[in-house]
Tab-separated table of C-alpha atoms in Angstrom:
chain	number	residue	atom	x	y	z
B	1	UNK	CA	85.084	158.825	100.263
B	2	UNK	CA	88.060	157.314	99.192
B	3	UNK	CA	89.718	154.012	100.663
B	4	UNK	CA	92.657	155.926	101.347
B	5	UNK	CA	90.909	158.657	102.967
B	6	UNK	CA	88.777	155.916	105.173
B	7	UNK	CA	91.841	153.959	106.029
B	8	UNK	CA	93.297	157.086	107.483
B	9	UNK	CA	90.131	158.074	109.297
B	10	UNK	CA	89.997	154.621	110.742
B	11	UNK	CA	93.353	155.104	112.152
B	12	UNK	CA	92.926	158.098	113.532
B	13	UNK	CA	90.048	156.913	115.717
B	14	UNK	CA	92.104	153.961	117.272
B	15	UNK	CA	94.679	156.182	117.651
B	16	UNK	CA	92.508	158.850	119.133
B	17	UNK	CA	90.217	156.624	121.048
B	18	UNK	CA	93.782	154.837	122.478
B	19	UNK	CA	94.616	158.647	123.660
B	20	UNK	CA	91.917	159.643	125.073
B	21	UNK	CA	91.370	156.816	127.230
B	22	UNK	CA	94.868	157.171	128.822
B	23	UNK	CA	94.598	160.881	129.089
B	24	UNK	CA	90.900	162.335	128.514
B	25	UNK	CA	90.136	164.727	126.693
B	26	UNK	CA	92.268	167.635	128.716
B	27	UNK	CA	95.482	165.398	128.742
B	28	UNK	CA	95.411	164.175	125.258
B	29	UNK	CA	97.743	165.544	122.505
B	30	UNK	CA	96.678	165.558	118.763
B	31	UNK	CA	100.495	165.527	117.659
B	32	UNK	CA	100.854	161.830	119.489
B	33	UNK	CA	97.117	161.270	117.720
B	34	UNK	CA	98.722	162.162	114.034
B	35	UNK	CA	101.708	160.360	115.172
B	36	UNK	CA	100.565	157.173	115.970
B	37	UNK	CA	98.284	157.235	113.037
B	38	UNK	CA	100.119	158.121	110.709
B	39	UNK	CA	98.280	161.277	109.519
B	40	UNK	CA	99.054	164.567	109.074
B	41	UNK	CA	97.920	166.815	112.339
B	42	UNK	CA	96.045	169.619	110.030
B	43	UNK	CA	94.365	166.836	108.794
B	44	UNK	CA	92.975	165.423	112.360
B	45	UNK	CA	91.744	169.191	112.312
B	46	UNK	CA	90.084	169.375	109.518
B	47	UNK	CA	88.347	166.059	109.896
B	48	UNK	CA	86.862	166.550	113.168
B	49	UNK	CA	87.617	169.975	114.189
B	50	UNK	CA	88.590	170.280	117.877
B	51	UNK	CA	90.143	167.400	120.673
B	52	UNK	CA	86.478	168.396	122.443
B	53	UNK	CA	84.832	167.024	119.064
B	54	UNK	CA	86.981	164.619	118.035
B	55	UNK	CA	86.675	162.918	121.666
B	56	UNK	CA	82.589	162.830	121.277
B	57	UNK	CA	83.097	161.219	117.959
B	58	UNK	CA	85.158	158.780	119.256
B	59	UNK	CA	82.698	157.813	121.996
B	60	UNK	CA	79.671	158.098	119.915
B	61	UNK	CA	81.485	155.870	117.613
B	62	UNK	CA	82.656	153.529	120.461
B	63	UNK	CA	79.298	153.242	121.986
B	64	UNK	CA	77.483	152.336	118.262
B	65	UNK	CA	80.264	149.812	118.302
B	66	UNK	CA	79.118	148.459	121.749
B	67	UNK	CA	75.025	148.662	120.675
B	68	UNK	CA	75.788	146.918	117.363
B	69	UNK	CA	77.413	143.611	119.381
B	70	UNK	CA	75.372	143.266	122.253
B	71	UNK	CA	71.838	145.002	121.096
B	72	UNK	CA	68.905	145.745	123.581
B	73	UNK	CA	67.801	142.035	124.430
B	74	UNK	CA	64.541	140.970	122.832
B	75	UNK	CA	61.176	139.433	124.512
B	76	UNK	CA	62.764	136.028	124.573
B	77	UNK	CA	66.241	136.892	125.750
B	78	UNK	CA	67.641	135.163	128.910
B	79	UNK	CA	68.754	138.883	130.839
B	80	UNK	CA	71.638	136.497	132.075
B	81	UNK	CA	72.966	135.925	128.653
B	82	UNK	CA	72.395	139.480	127.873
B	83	UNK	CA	74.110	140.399	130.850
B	84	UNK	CA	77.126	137.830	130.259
B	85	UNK	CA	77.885	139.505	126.595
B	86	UNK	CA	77.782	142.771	127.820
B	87	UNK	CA	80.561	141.732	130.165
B	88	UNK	CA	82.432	140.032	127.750
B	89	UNK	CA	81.892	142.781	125.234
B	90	UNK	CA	83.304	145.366	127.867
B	91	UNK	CA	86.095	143.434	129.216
B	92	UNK	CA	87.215	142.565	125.457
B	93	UNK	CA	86.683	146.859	124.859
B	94	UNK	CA	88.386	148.538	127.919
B	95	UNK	CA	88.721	151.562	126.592
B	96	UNK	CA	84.738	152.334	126.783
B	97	UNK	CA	84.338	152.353	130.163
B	98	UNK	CA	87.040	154.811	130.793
B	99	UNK	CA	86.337	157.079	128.087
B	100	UNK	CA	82.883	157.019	130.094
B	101	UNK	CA	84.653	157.851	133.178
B	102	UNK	CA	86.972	160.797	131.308
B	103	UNK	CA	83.592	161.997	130.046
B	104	UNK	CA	82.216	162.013	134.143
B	105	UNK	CA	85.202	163.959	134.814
B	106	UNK	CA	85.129	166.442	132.495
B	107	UNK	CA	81.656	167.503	132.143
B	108	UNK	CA	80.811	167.533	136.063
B	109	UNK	CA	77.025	167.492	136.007
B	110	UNK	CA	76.417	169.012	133.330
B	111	UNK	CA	74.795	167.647	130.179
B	112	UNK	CA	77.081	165.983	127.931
B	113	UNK	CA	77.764	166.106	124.171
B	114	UNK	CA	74.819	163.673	121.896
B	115	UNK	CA	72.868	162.866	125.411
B	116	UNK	CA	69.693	163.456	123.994
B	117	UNK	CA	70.595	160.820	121.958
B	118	UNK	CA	72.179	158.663	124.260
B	119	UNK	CA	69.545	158.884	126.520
B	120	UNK	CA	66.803	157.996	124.019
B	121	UNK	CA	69.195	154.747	123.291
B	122	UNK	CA	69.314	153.886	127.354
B	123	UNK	CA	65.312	154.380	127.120
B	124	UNK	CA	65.175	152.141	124.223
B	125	UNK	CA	67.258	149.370	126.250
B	126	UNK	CA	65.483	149.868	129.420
B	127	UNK	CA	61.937	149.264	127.823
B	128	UNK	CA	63.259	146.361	126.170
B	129	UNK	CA	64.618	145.113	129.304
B	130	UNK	CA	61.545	145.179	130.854
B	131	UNK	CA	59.698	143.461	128.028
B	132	UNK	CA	62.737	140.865	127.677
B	133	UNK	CA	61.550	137.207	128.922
B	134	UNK	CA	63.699	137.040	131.685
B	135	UNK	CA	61.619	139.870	133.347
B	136	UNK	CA	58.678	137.755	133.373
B	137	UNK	CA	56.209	137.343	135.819
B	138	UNK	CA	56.349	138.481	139.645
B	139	UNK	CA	60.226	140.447	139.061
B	140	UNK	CA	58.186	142.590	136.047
B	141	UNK	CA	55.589	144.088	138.147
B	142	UNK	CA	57.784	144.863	140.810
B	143	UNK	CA	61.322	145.661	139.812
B	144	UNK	CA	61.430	149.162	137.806
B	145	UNK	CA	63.543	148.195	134.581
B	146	UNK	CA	65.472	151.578	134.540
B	147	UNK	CA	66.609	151.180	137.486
B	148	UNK	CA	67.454	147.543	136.386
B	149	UNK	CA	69.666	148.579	133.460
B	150	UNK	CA	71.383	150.516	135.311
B	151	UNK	CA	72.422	148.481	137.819
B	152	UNK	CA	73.105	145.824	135.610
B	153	UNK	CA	75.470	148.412	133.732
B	154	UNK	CA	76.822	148.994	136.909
B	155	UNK	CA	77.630	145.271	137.784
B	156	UNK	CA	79.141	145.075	134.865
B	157	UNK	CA	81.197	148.203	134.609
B	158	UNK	CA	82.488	148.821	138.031
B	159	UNK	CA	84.621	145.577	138.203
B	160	UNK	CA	86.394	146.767	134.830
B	161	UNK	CA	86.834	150.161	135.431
B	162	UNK	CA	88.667	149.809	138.948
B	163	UNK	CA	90.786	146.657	138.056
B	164	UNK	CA	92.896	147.998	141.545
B	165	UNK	CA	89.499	147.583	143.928
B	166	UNK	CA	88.791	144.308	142.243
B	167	UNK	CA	92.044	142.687	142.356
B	168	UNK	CA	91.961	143.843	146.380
B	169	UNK	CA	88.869	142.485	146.830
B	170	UNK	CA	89.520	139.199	144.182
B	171	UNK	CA	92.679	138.835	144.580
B	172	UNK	CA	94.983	138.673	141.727
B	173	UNK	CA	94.624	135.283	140.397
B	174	UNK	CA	94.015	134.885	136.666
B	175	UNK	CA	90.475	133.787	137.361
B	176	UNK	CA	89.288	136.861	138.751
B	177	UNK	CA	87.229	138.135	136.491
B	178	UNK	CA	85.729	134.794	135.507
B	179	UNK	CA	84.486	134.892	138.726
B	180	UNK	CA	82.805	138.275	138.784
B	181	UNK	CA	81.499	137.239	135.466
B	182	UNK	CA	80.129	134.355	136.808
B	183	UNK	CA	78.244	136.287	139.833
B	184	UNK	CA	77.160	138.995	137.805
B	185	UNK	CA	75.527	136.663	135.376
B	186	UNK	CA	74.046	134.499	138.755
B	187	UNK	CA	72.668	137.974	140.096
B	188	UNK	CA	70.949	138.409	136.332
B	189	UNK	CA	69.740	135.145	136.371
B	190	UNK	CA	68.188	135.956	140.244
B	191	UNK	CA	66.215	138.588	139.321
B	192	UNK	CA	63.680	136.066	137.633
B	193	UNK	CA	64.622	133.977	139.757
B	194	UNK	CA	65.083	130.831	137.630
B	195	UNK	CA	67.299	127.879	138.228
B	196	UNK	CA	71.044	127.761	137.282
């Protein structure tokens, strides 16, 4: 592939992956996605073929984005830290959590687009979770580290993707979300149970 042709592919994901988080996948326009790109709209078309496709690819590619800088922690990761990048990472990156929540929307419980996948890659993080140092001793045998992940993900995300309920419940100062950070990586760092 050509430079020229990559440039233009990389622009139309920001553009597209801009889009679709404002609008989903229902309320987003191709013409503003050629537009703001600079491309030509036959050629969003023929790269990716449909919005419904050219939204998965965006996520998919979003989500490797995510894996790649801030990987499955490893047997001698501090969950805390783990926890504290993945916060970072996402508060950096807003536009992941509510392509996530478009995705909810729009595929009602139903199985999504690449899940097989992307549930193989949760699997992958929750077994690492649970062999990851901070998990060791007493909290291992009795916390299940599924069920772990996805609360952390949770603790995380749910601050970030309804800024309104945490700036009511916060306030609107601009430490805020330094200090959800903070207790989310505390709460990590309780589940072992070791000192701050």
């Amino acid at each position: 592939m050509s430079s020229r042709s990559e440039q233009t592919r990389n622009r139309i994901y920001q553009a597209a992956l801009e889009e679709f988080a404002q609008y989903g996948v229902s309320g987003a326009r191709v013409d503003r996605i050629a537009r703001e790109a600079k491309a030509n709209k036959q050629a969003i078309y023929l790269y990716y073929g449909d919005k419904e496709k050219l939204f998965t690819l965006v996520l998919g590619r979003a989500l490797e984005e995510l894996a790649q800088a801030v990987p499955a922690p490893a047997e001698s990761d501090d969950i805390a830290t783990y926890v504290d990048r993945l916060f970072t990472y996402h508060k950096d990156h807003p536009a992941i959590l509510r392509l996530l929540l478009w995705e909810a929307l729009e595929h009602p419980g139903v199985p999504v687009p690449d899940e097989a996948a992307r549930t193989e890659h949760y699997q992958h993080k929750a077994r690492a979770l649970g062999k990851a140092g901070a998990l060791g001793g007493q909290a291992a045998a009795e916390l299940d580290p599924q069920a772990l992940l996805l609360m952390f993900t949770a603790l995380v995300g749910w601050p970030l993707a309804v800024p309104q309920v945490t700036r009511m419940v916060m306030g609107d100062g601009p430490d805020a979300m330094d200090r959800v950070k903070a207790a989310a990586v505390a709460v990590a760092q309780s589940v072992k149970g070791t000192p701050r």
